[in-house]
Each structure stands twice: as structure tokens, then as C-alpha cells.
Coordinates of C-alpha atoms in Angstrom, one line a residue:
M14 CA 46.7 125.1 42.5
L15 CA 49.6 126.8 44.2
T16 CA 52.1 125.9 41.5
K17 CA 50.5 125.4 38.0
V18 CA 47.4 127.5 38.4
N19 CA 49.3 130.2 40.2
E20 CA 51.9 130.3 37.5
D21 CA 49.2 130.5 34.7
L22 CA 47.6 133.5 36.5
R23 CA 51.0 135.1 37.2
I24 CA 52.0 135.0 33.6
S25 CA 48.7 136.6 32.5
G26 CA 49.1 139.3 35.1
R27 CA 45.7 138.6 36.8
K28 CA 46.6 140.2 40.1
K29 CA 43.2 140.0 41.9
E30 CA 42.6 136.3 41.0
L31 CA 46.2 135.5 42.1
I32 CA 45.7 137.2 45.5
D33 CA 42.3 135.6 46.0
L34 CA 43.7 132.1 45.0
N35 CA 46.6 132.3 47.5
N36 CA 44.6 133.8 50.3
K37 CA 42.0 131.1 49.9
F38 CA 44.5 128.2 49.9
C39 CA 46.5 129.9 52.7
N40 CA 43.4 129.7 54.9
I41 CA 42.6 126.1 53.8
S42 CA 46.2 125.1 54.6
K43 CA 46.0 126.7 58.1
K44 CA 42.8 124.7 58.8
Q45 CA 44.5 121.5 57.7
D46 CA 47.8 122.3 59.4
Y47 CA 49.5 122.0 56.0
K48 CA 52.5 124.2 56.6
K49 CA 54.0 123.8 53.1
G50 CA 50.8 125.1 51.5
E51 CA 50.6 128.0 53.9
I52 CA 54.3 129.0 53.3
L53 CA 54.0 128.6 49.5
S54 CA 50.9 131.0 49.6
Y55 CA 52.9 133.6 51.5
I56 CA 55.8 133.3 49.0
N57 CA 53.5 133.6 46.1
L58 CA 51.8 136.7 47.6
G59 CA 55.3 138.2 48.1
N60 CA 56.0 137.6 44.4
I61 CA 52.7 139.1 43.3
Y62 CA 53.2 142.4 45.2
A63 CA 56.8 142.7 44.2
T64 CA 55.8 142.3 40.5
V65 CA 53.3 145.2 40.7
G66 CA 55.7 147.4 42.6
M67 CA 54.1 147.1 46.1
Y68 CA 57.4 146.2 47.7
E69 CA 56.5 146.8 51.4
K70 CA 53.7 144.3 51.2
A71 CA 56.0 141.9 49.2
F72 CA 58.6 142.0 52.0
K73 CA 56.0 141.6 54.7
Y74 CA 54.7 138.3 53.1
L75 CA 58.2 137.0 52.5
Q76 CA 59.1 137.7 56.1
V77 CA 56.0 135.8 57.3
A78 CA 57.0 132.9 55.0
E79 CA 60.5 132.9 56.5
E80 CA 59.2 132.9 60.0
N81 CA 56.9 129.9 59.3
L82 CA 59.7 128.1 57.4
E83 CA 62.0 127.9 60.5
G84 CA 62.5 124.3 61.4
I85 CA 60.9 122.9 58.3
D86 CA 63.2 120.7 56.1
D87 CA 62.0 121.5 52.6
Y88 CA 64.7 122.4 50.1
Y89 CA 62.3 123.6 47.4
L90 CA 60.5 126.1 49.7
H91 CA 63.9 127.5 51.0
T92 CA 65.1 127.8 47.4
K93 CA 61.9 129.6 46.3
L94 CA 61.8 131.9 49.3
Y95 CA 65.4 133.1 48.9
Q96 CA 65.0 133.4 45.2
E97 CA 62.1 135.8 45.7
Y98 CA 64.1 137.7 48.4
G99 CA 67.0 138.1 46.0
Q100 CA 64.8 139.3 43.1
A101 CA 62.9 141.8 45.2
N102 CA 66.1 143.3 46.6
Y103 CA 67.6 143.4 43.1
V104 CA 64.6 145.4 41.8
I105 CA 64.9 148.0 44.5
G106 CA 68.7 148.4 44.0
L107 CA 70.1 146.4 46.9
Y108 CA 72.5 144.3 44.7
K109 CA 74.8 143.0 47.3
K110 CA 71.9 141.8 49.4
A111 CA 70.3 140.3 46.3
V112 CA 73.5 138.2 45.6
K113 CA 73.5 137.1 49.3
Y114 CA 70.0 135.7 49.1
N115 CA 70.7 134.2 45.6
S116 CA 73.6 132.3 47.1
K117 CA 71.3 130.8 49.8
S118 CA 68.8 129.9 47.1
I119 CA 71.5 128.1 45.0
Y120 CA 72.7 126.2 48.2
Y121 CA 69.2 124.8 48.9
G122 CA 68.4 124.3 45.2
K123 CA 71.3 122.0 44.6
Q124 CA 69.9 119.7 47.4
I125 CA 66.5 119.3 45.7
K126 CA 66.0 115.6 44.7
D127 CA 62.8 115.9 42.6
Q128 CA 63.8 116.7 39.0
H129 CA 60.7 118.8 38.3
D130 CA 61.2 120.9 41.4
R131 CA 64.9 121.2 40.7
E132 CA 64.0 123.2 37.5
I133 CA 63.7 126.3 39.8
L134 CA 67.5 126.4 39.7
S135 CA 67.2 127.7 36.1
L136 CA 65.4 130.8 37.3
V137 CA 67.9 131.2 40.2
Y138 CA 70.9 131.0 37.9
A139 CA 69.3 133.4 35.5
N140 CA 68.7 135.9 38.3
R141 CA 72.3 135.5 39.5
A142 CA 73.4 136.3 35.9
D143 CA 71.4 139.6 36.2
F144 CA 73.0 140.5 39.5
L145 CA 76.5 139.8 38.3
R146 CA 76.0 141.8 35.1
E147 CA 74.8 144.7 37.2
S148 CA 78.1 144.5 39.1
N149 CA 80.1 144.4 35.8
S150 CA 81.1 140.7 36.2
I151 CA 80.2 140.1 32.5
D152 CA 82.0 136.8 32.0
S153 CA 80.6 135.3 35.2
S154 CA 77.1 136.5 34.2
L155 CA 77.4 134.5 30.9
I156 CA 78.5 131.4 32.7
Y157 CA 75.3 131.4 34.9
L158 CA 73.1 132.1 31.9
H159 CA 74.4 128.9 30.2
K160 CA 73.9 127.0 33.5
A161 CA 70.3 128.2 33.5
L162 CA 69.9 127.2 29.9
E163 CA 71.1 123.7 30.5
I164 CA 68.5 123.1 33.2
K165 CA 65.5 124.7 31.4
P166 CA 65.7 126.5 28.1
T167 CA 63.3 129.5 28.0
P168 CA 62.8 132.4 25.5
V169 CA 64.2 134.9 28.0
I170 CA 67.3 133.0 28.8
N171 CA 68.1 132.6 25.1
S172 CA 67.3 136.2 24.3
T173 CA 69.4 137.4 27.3
I174 CA 72.4 135.4 26.0
A175 CA 71.8 136.9 22.6
N176 CA 71.8 140.3 24.1
H177 CA 75.1 139.5 25.8
Y178 CA 76.7 138.5 22.6
M179 CA 75.4 141.6 20.8
L180 CA 76.4 144.2 23.5
F181 CA 79.6 142.7 25.0
A182 CA 81.1 140.4 22.4
K183 CA 79.8 142.3 19.3
N184 CA 79.1 138.9 17.8
E185 CA 76.0 139.4 15.6
D186 CA 75.9 135.8 14.3
S187 CA 75.8 134.3 17.8
A188 CA 73.2 136.8 18.9
Q189 CA 70.9 136.0 15.9
M190 CA 71.2 132.3 16.6
Y191 CA 70.0 132.6 20.2
F192 CA 67.2 135.0 19.2
N193 CA 66.1 132.4 16.6
R194 CA 65.9 129.8 19.5
A195 CA 64.0 132.3 21.7
F196 CA 61.4 133.1 19.0
S197 CA 61.0 129.3 18.3
L198 CA 60.2 128.7 22.0
L199 CA 57.8 131.6 22.0
K200 CA 55.6 129.8 19.4
Q201 CA 54.7 127.4 22.2
R202 CA 53.4 130.2 24.5
E203 CA 50.5 132.5 24.7
Y204 CA 51.0 136.0 23.2
W205 CA 50.5 137.9 26.5
D206 CA 53.5 136.4 28.2
P207 CA 56.2 138.3 30.1
Q208 CA 58.8 136.1 28.4
R209 CA 57.7 137.5 25.1
A210 CA 57.9 141.1 26.4
L211 CA 61.5 140.7 27.5
T212 CA 62.5 138.8 24.3
Y213 CA 60.9 141.7 22.2
F214 CA 62.8 144.2 24.3
Y215 CA 66.2 142.5 23.8
Y216 CA 65.4 142.0 20.1
G217 CA 64.6 145.7 19.8
N218 CA 68.1 146.4 21.3
F219 CA 69.5 144.1 18.7
L220 CA 67.8 146.0 15.9
F221 CA 68.8 149.3 17.4
E222 CA 72.4 148.3 17.3
R223 CA 72.0 147.5 13.6
Q224 CA 70.4 151.0 13.2
D225 CA 67.1 149.6 12.1
Y226 CA 65.3 152.1 14.4
T227 CA 61.8 151.8 12.9
L228 CA 61.6 148.0 13.4
A229 CA 63.2 148.3 16.8
L230 CA 60.6 150.8 17.9
D231 CA 57.8 148.3 16.8
Y232 CA 59.3 145.6 19.1
Y233 CA 59.7 148.1 22.0
I234 CA 56.1 149.2 21.8
K235 CA 54.8 145.6 21.7
S236 CA 57.0 144.9 24.7
V237 CA 55.4 147.7 26.7
E238 CA 51.9 146.5 25.7
I239 CA 52.6 143.1 27.1
L240 CA 54.2 144.4 30.3
K241 CA 51.2 146.6 30.9
K242 CA 48.8 143.7 30.3
T243 CA 50.8 141.4 32.6
R244 CA 51.4 144.2 35.2
R245 CA 55.2 144.1 35.1
V246 CA 55.3 147.8 35.9
Y247 CA 58.8 148.0 37.2
Q248 CA 60.3 147.2 33.8
I249 CA 58.3 149.8 31.9
P250 CA 60.3 153.0 32.8
M251 CA 63.4 151.5 31.2
L252 CA 61.4 150.8 28.0
Y253 CA 59.9 154.4 27.9
Q254 CA 63.5 155.7 28.1
T255 CA 64.7 153.4 25.3
I256 CA 61.7 154.4 23.1
A257 CA 62.5 158.1 23.7
K258 CA 66.1 157.4 22.6
T259 CA 64.8 155.6 19.5
Y260 CA 62.5 158.5 18.5
K261 CA 65.4 160.8 18.9
K262 CA 67.3 158.7 16.3
L263 CA 64.2 159.0 14.1
N264 CA 64.2 162.8 14.5
N265 CA 60.7 162.8 16.1
A266 CA 61.2 165.4 18.9
S267 CA 57.5 165.4 19.8
K268 CA 57.3 161.7 20.5
E269 CA 60.8 161.8 22.2
K270 CA 59.5 164.4 24.7
D271 CA 56.2 162.5 25.2
Y272 CA 58.0 159.3 26.2
L273 CA 60.6 161.1 28.4
E274 CA 57.7 162.6 30.3
R275 CA 56.1 159.2 30.7
Y276 CA 59.4 157.8 31.9
A277 CA 59.9 160.6 34.5
K278 CA 56.3 160.3 35.8
L279 CA 56.3 156.5 36.2
N280 CA 59.9 156.3 37.4
D281 CA 59.2 158.9 40.1
S282 CA 56.1 157.0 41.2
L283 CA 57.9 153.7 41.5
G284 CA 60.9 155.5 43.0
R285 CA 58.9 156.6 46.0
V286 CA 57.7 153.1 46.6
R287 CA 61.2 151.7 46.0
D288 CA 62.7 154.2 48.5
E289 CA 60.2 153.2 51.2
S290 CA 60.9 149.5 50.6
I291 CA 64.7 150.1 50.8
N292 CA 64.2 151.7 54.2
N293 CA 62.2 148.7 55.4
S294 CA 64.8 146.4 54.0
V295 CA 67.6 148.3 55.7
D296 CA 65.6 148.0 58.9
K297 CA 65.5 144.2 58.4
I298 CA 69.3 144.2 57.7
T299 CA 69.8 146.1 61.0
R300 CA 67.7 143.6 62.9
E301 CA 69.7 140.7 61.3
K302 CA 72.9 142.5 62.2
E303 CA 71.8 142.8 65.8
K304 CA 70.9 139.1 65.8
D305 CA 74.3 138.3 64.4
D306 CA 76.0 140.4 67.0
V307 CA 74.1 138.6 69.8
D308 CA 74.9 135.2 68.2
Q309 CA 78.6 136.3 68.0
Q310 CA 78.6 137.3 71.6
N311 CA 77.0 134.0 72.6
S312 CA 79.6 132.2 70.5
T313 CA 82.4 134.2 72.2
I314 CA 81.0 133.3 75.6
L315 CA 80.8 129.6 74.7
Y316 CA 84.3 129.7 73.3
N317 CA 85.6 131.3 76.5
V318 CA 83.7 128.8 78.7
I319 CA 85.2 125.9 76.7
I320 CA 88.7 127.4 76.9
F321 CA 88.5 128.0 80.6
S322 CA 87.0 124.6 81.2
L323 CA 89.9 122.9 79.4
F324 CA 92.3 125.1 81.2
F325 CA 90.7 124.2 84.5
I326 CA 91.1 120.4 83.7
I327 CA 94.7 121.0 82.8
I328 CA 95.3 122.8 86.1
I329 CA 93.6 120.0 88.1
V330 CA 95.8 117.4 86.3
Y331 CA 98.9 119.5 86.9
Y332 CA 97.8 120.0 90.6
V333 CA 97.4 116.3 91.2
Y334 CA 100.6 115.4 89.4
N335 CA 102.8 118.0 91.1
K336 CA 101.0 118.3 94.4
R337 CA 101.2 122.0 94.3
I338 CA 97.8 122.6 95.7
T339 CA 98.1 126.2 97.0
K340 CA 99.6 127.6 93.8
K341 CA 97.1 125.9 91.5
R342 CA 94.1 127.0 93.6
K343 CA 95.2 130.6 93.3
I344 CA 95.4 130.2 89.5
I345 CA 91.9 128.8 89.4
E346 CA 90.5 131.6 91.5
E347 CA 92.2 134.2 89.3
K348 CA 90.8 132.6 86.2
E349 CA 87.3 132.4 87.7
L350 CA 87.5 136.1 88.6
E351 CA 88.6 136.9 85.1
T352 CA 85.7 135.0 83.6
E353 CA 83.3 136.7 85.9
L354 CA 84.6 140.1 85.0
L355 CA 84.5 139.3 81.3
M356 CA 80.9 138.1 81.6
K357 CA 79.9 141.4 83.3
K358 CA 81.7 143.5 80.8
M359 CA 80.0 141.7 77.9
S360 CA 76.6 142.2 79.4
V361 CA 77.0 146.0 79.5
D362 CA 76.4 146.9 75.9
D363 CA 74.0 148.6 73.6
E364 CA 71.6 145.6 73.5
R365 CA 70.4 146.0 77.1
L366 CA 66.7 146.2 76.2
V367 CA 66.9 143.1 73.9
S368 CA 68.9 141.2 76.6
L369 CA 66.3 142.1 79.3
A370 CA 63.5 141.0 77.0
R371 CA 65.2 137.7 76.2
K372 CA 65.5 137.0 80.0
N373 CA 61.9 137.9 80.6
D374 CA 63.3 140.4 83.2
P375 CA 60.7 142.5 85.2
L376 CA 62.9 145.5 84.6
F377 CA 62.5 145.3 80.8
F378 CA 59.4 147.4 80.5
N379 CA 60.5 150.1 83.0
E380 CA 63.7 150.6 81.0
Y381 CA 61.9 150.4 77.7
Q382 CA 59.4 153.1 78.9
N383 CA 62.4 155.3 79.8
A384 CA 63.9 154.8 76.3
Y385 CA 60.6 155.1 74.3
S386 CA 58.5 157.3 76.5
E387 CA 56.9 159.1 73.5
L388 CA 55.9 155.9 71.8
V389 CA 54.3 154.5 75.0
G390 CA 52.5 157.9 75.4
R391 CA 51.1 157.6 71.9
L392 CA 49.9 154.1 72.5
L393 CA 48.1 155.3 75.6
E394 CA 46.6 158.2 73.7
I395 CA 45.0 155.6 71.3
N396 CA 43.8 153.4 74.2
P397 CA 44.4 154.6 77.8
K398 CA 43.2 151.2 79.0
L399 CA 46.2 149.3 77.7
S400 CA 47.7 147.2 80.5
T401 CA 51.4 147.1 81.3
N402 CA 51.5 143.6 80.0
E403 CA 50.0 144.7 76.7
L404 CA 52.5 147.6 76.4
S405 CA 55.4 145.3 77.1
F406 CA 54.1 143.0 74.4
C407 CA 54.0 146.0 72.0
A408 CA 57.6 146.8 73.1
M409 CA 58.9 143.3 72.0
I410 CA 57.2 143.6 68.6
Q411 CA 58.6 147.1 68.1
L412 CA 62.1 145.8 69.0
G413 CA 61.8 143.3 66.1
F414 CA 61.1 140.1 68.0
S415 CA 59.2 137.5 65.9
S416 CA 56.1 135.7 67.1
K417 CA 58.2 132.6 67.7
E418 CA 60.8 134.5 69.8
I419 CA 58.0 136.3 71.9
A420 CA 56.5 132.9 72.6
Q421 CA 59.9 131.5 73.6
Y422 CA 61.0 134.3 75.8
G423 CA 57.6 134.9 77.3
F424 CA 57.0 131.2 78.1
M425 CA 53.8 131.0 76.1
Q426 CA 52.4 129.1 73.1
H427 CA 52.8 130.5 69.6
R428 CA 49.1 130.5 69.2
S429 CA 48.7 132.7 72.3
V430 CA 51.0 135.2 70.7
Q431 CA 48.8 135.4 67.6
T432 CA 45.8 135.8 69.8
K433 CA 47.4 138.7 71.7
K434 CA 48.3 140.3 68.4
N435 CA 44.7 140.1 67.2
R436 CA 43.5 141.6 70.5
L437 CA 46.0 144.4 70.2
R438 CA 44.9 145.1 66.6
K439 CA 41.3 145.8 67.9
K440 CA 42.5 147.9 70.9
L441 CA 44.8 150.0 68.8
H442 CA 42.4 150.1 65.7
I443 CA 45.1 148.7 63.4
P444 CA 43.6 147.9 59.9
S445 CA 43.8 144.2 58.9
D446 CA 46.2 145.0 56.0
V447 CA 48.7 146.8 58.2
D448 CA 51.5 144.8 59.9
I449 CA 51.7 145.6 63.7
Y450 CA 55.5 146.0 63.5
F451 CA 55.2 148.6 60.7
F452 CA 52.4 150.3 62.7
L453 CA 54.5 150.6 65.8
Q454 CA 57.6 151.8 63.8
N455 CA 55.5 154.5 62.1
L456 CA 54.0 155.6 65.4
N457 CA 57.5 155.8 66.9
S458 CA 58.8 157.9 64.0
K459 CA 56.1 160.6 64.4

């Protein structure tokens, strides 16, 4: 249900049925403690919302999937999650981040044993080809397209290769050969299929290059109809722009103007959503950077501890061997003092609040309240009866701690964290479709 039926509904663009299906099986999976089903539902929901241009919701579900996937040894789920992350970041223009997630997806995909599950690598390689083409790595892009084709030939991969030969190699014969293969594969699919839409678009480009503008226009318009039917909205503005360019070649100024207006209207609408998603993605990058900084600091501390420990052993051996007790004790004392000073210096940094929260330090909320007095005030305006403990819980969520981290540093069960979140939702009147983290961030930015 979460693979074959989900894919059939996804291809036909039946958004409501897709969402209902995945929400239903997510709840069933939770009741049966079937983590794979729960995570797959979240990933599918992320894909659905990204496909229709609702990127904030898409990233929210992908982040929930990522949190639940921690500690689970399933290469297919890791591959699928990072493939969706890469594609979502690519669509909103974060190409470097898209490549980073795509590399993770390839790493896990290569470790999949099941041959059927391993076919996902075809999509991952095809996505990487798109990312590399966007960064002008044309030859590398073609290499990954052929890798994708070897694993699972599809109409889109064949037509993308054809498009490559037409635009970059100016090889019309090779382009026509791959288009013939693409159209042959389309005969095995339903008409209303996104693969057909993209193949028609690329074939339209092929005809445009051959100056057959009337026939190219026919394929472009068919492509738009399929994209609308299957709700692939983020690809439509590019087609509107291409259709306008084709009408210009046909000297139809009225139609050219009409499609340029359609392009501007839809592109502006998607642009606003895209900009908001980019901001949310940048926030996630910042949190990851902060986590990397903390990990790096911890690694540095561990490295220094190991170095000083080894040095200490060497000193003891040297002390025993040479019987120079006084001199060696002095060296040890000096090194211990250096270590203590270094530890103190490293603890005085910009991450004081996060550090206090990780230690479950009683001073955490007092210092947080000083730093975020306006946010605390707004929370109390919504509900003056909020306790200090509840406000401290809000603080940890606002600082970007996951439910797992809150449970770990607050010495509580993960289920207790979820229960507290549900109670906070009621006390702060947070709608069920709004993430608490985004609610607090929006409240903080007012």
C-alpha cells in the first residue's frame, strides 16, 4: 500500500487520496509499532507536498521522518529520505545542498541488497544528473544519466539523454534514437503520466531546434495538460515561458503575451512559497552547522584528553625511569592547569544556552528568559498560566532540539515529550497542522 498503491496515486496526481492513504497507514503503523511503515508514510507525505509546491510542509514531514529514522538500520529508507531531501532542495534552488543529500542517498543506495529496492538508485542517479547539469558539469551529468538507464530504463531518462545530445552535442541522430526508445516505453504507461509530460516537453525542444514550431507547440501544450492533471505545478512556469517563446517564433503576439502573463503569475506565486521554504531550509542548515560546531568542539576536547593522557603516561614512565620526581610532577601540574584553562576557554562561547540546556542546568531558563524576554512575554500573553517548566520546554523546542534530544537531556521518556507537546498545543491554541517549532519561530519574529 505504501509503495505500489502510493506510486499509482502519485503518478495520477490524486493528492487527497495520497494524503489520506499515508495518514491512515501512518496511524496503523504507530499502533503496531511498525517504524518502517511510519517513516515511509512521512517520506511519502514529504514528496506529495513538495510535488504540489507546499515546500514548508514537505520539509516538516521529511524532518519528522529523519528524526524517526535515527538508529534504524534500513538502507532503502535512508536512500529514499535523502533522495527526497535532495530533490526538494533542488526545486527551491539550493543546488549545493541538493548535491550533498544526493551523495548521501547514493551512499546508502549502493548498500541495498534487494534487487527491486535497489532500483531506486536509477532515480537517485537521474536526479544527480539534473543537479550536475544545473552546475554546468555537462559530461558528468551524461555519465549519471547512463548509470540511471542501466538500472531501470524509463521514458524520462531516455528523453533526457536525447535532450542532452540535441542541446549539447548537436547530434540529431542520437537524440532521435533515444526519443524513439522513450516513446516506445510510453506505450506501456497510462496517458496521464508525468513521464509522458516531461518526454513531450523534451521532444518539443527537439522540434523547436529543428524549427518545427507548430508541432513543438502541440507537444508543449499536451505536456502542460498532463502536468496540471498530475499536479506537477512547479514545472509549469518553465513550459509557459517556452510556449510564449514558440508563439513569438510563430508571430502570434497575442498568445505570446497571454502565456508570458500566465508565466509571471504562476512563477510569482510559487516564488513566494519557494522563498519561505528556502528560509526554513536555511534555518535547518544553521541548526546543523551549530550541531557540527558542538560535535567539533567535543572532538577537540576528546582529542586533547587523549593527547594529554598519552603525555601523562610518557611522563610517568620517564619519571620512573630517570627518578626525577620533582621535575616531572611540576610538568604534570602545568599540563593539568593548561587543560583546565583550555576547558574553561572552550565553554565560554556563543552556544551557552544550548550548552546549559544539554546539561539540564537550572540556570538555563533564567538566561533564556533574559535573551528571549519578548518571546516569553508573548507566550504568557497567550496563556498566563504557563509554568516555568512549560516555558523551559518551549525554549528547548525554539532552540531547535528534537524530541529525542529533549528526552535525553531532560531525563524523560520520548513518549513523555510527545505528551507534553500535545498539552502545549492545547494551552497555546496551536492548530494541529502547524509545527510547534515553526509556531515559536514565527512568534519570536513578530
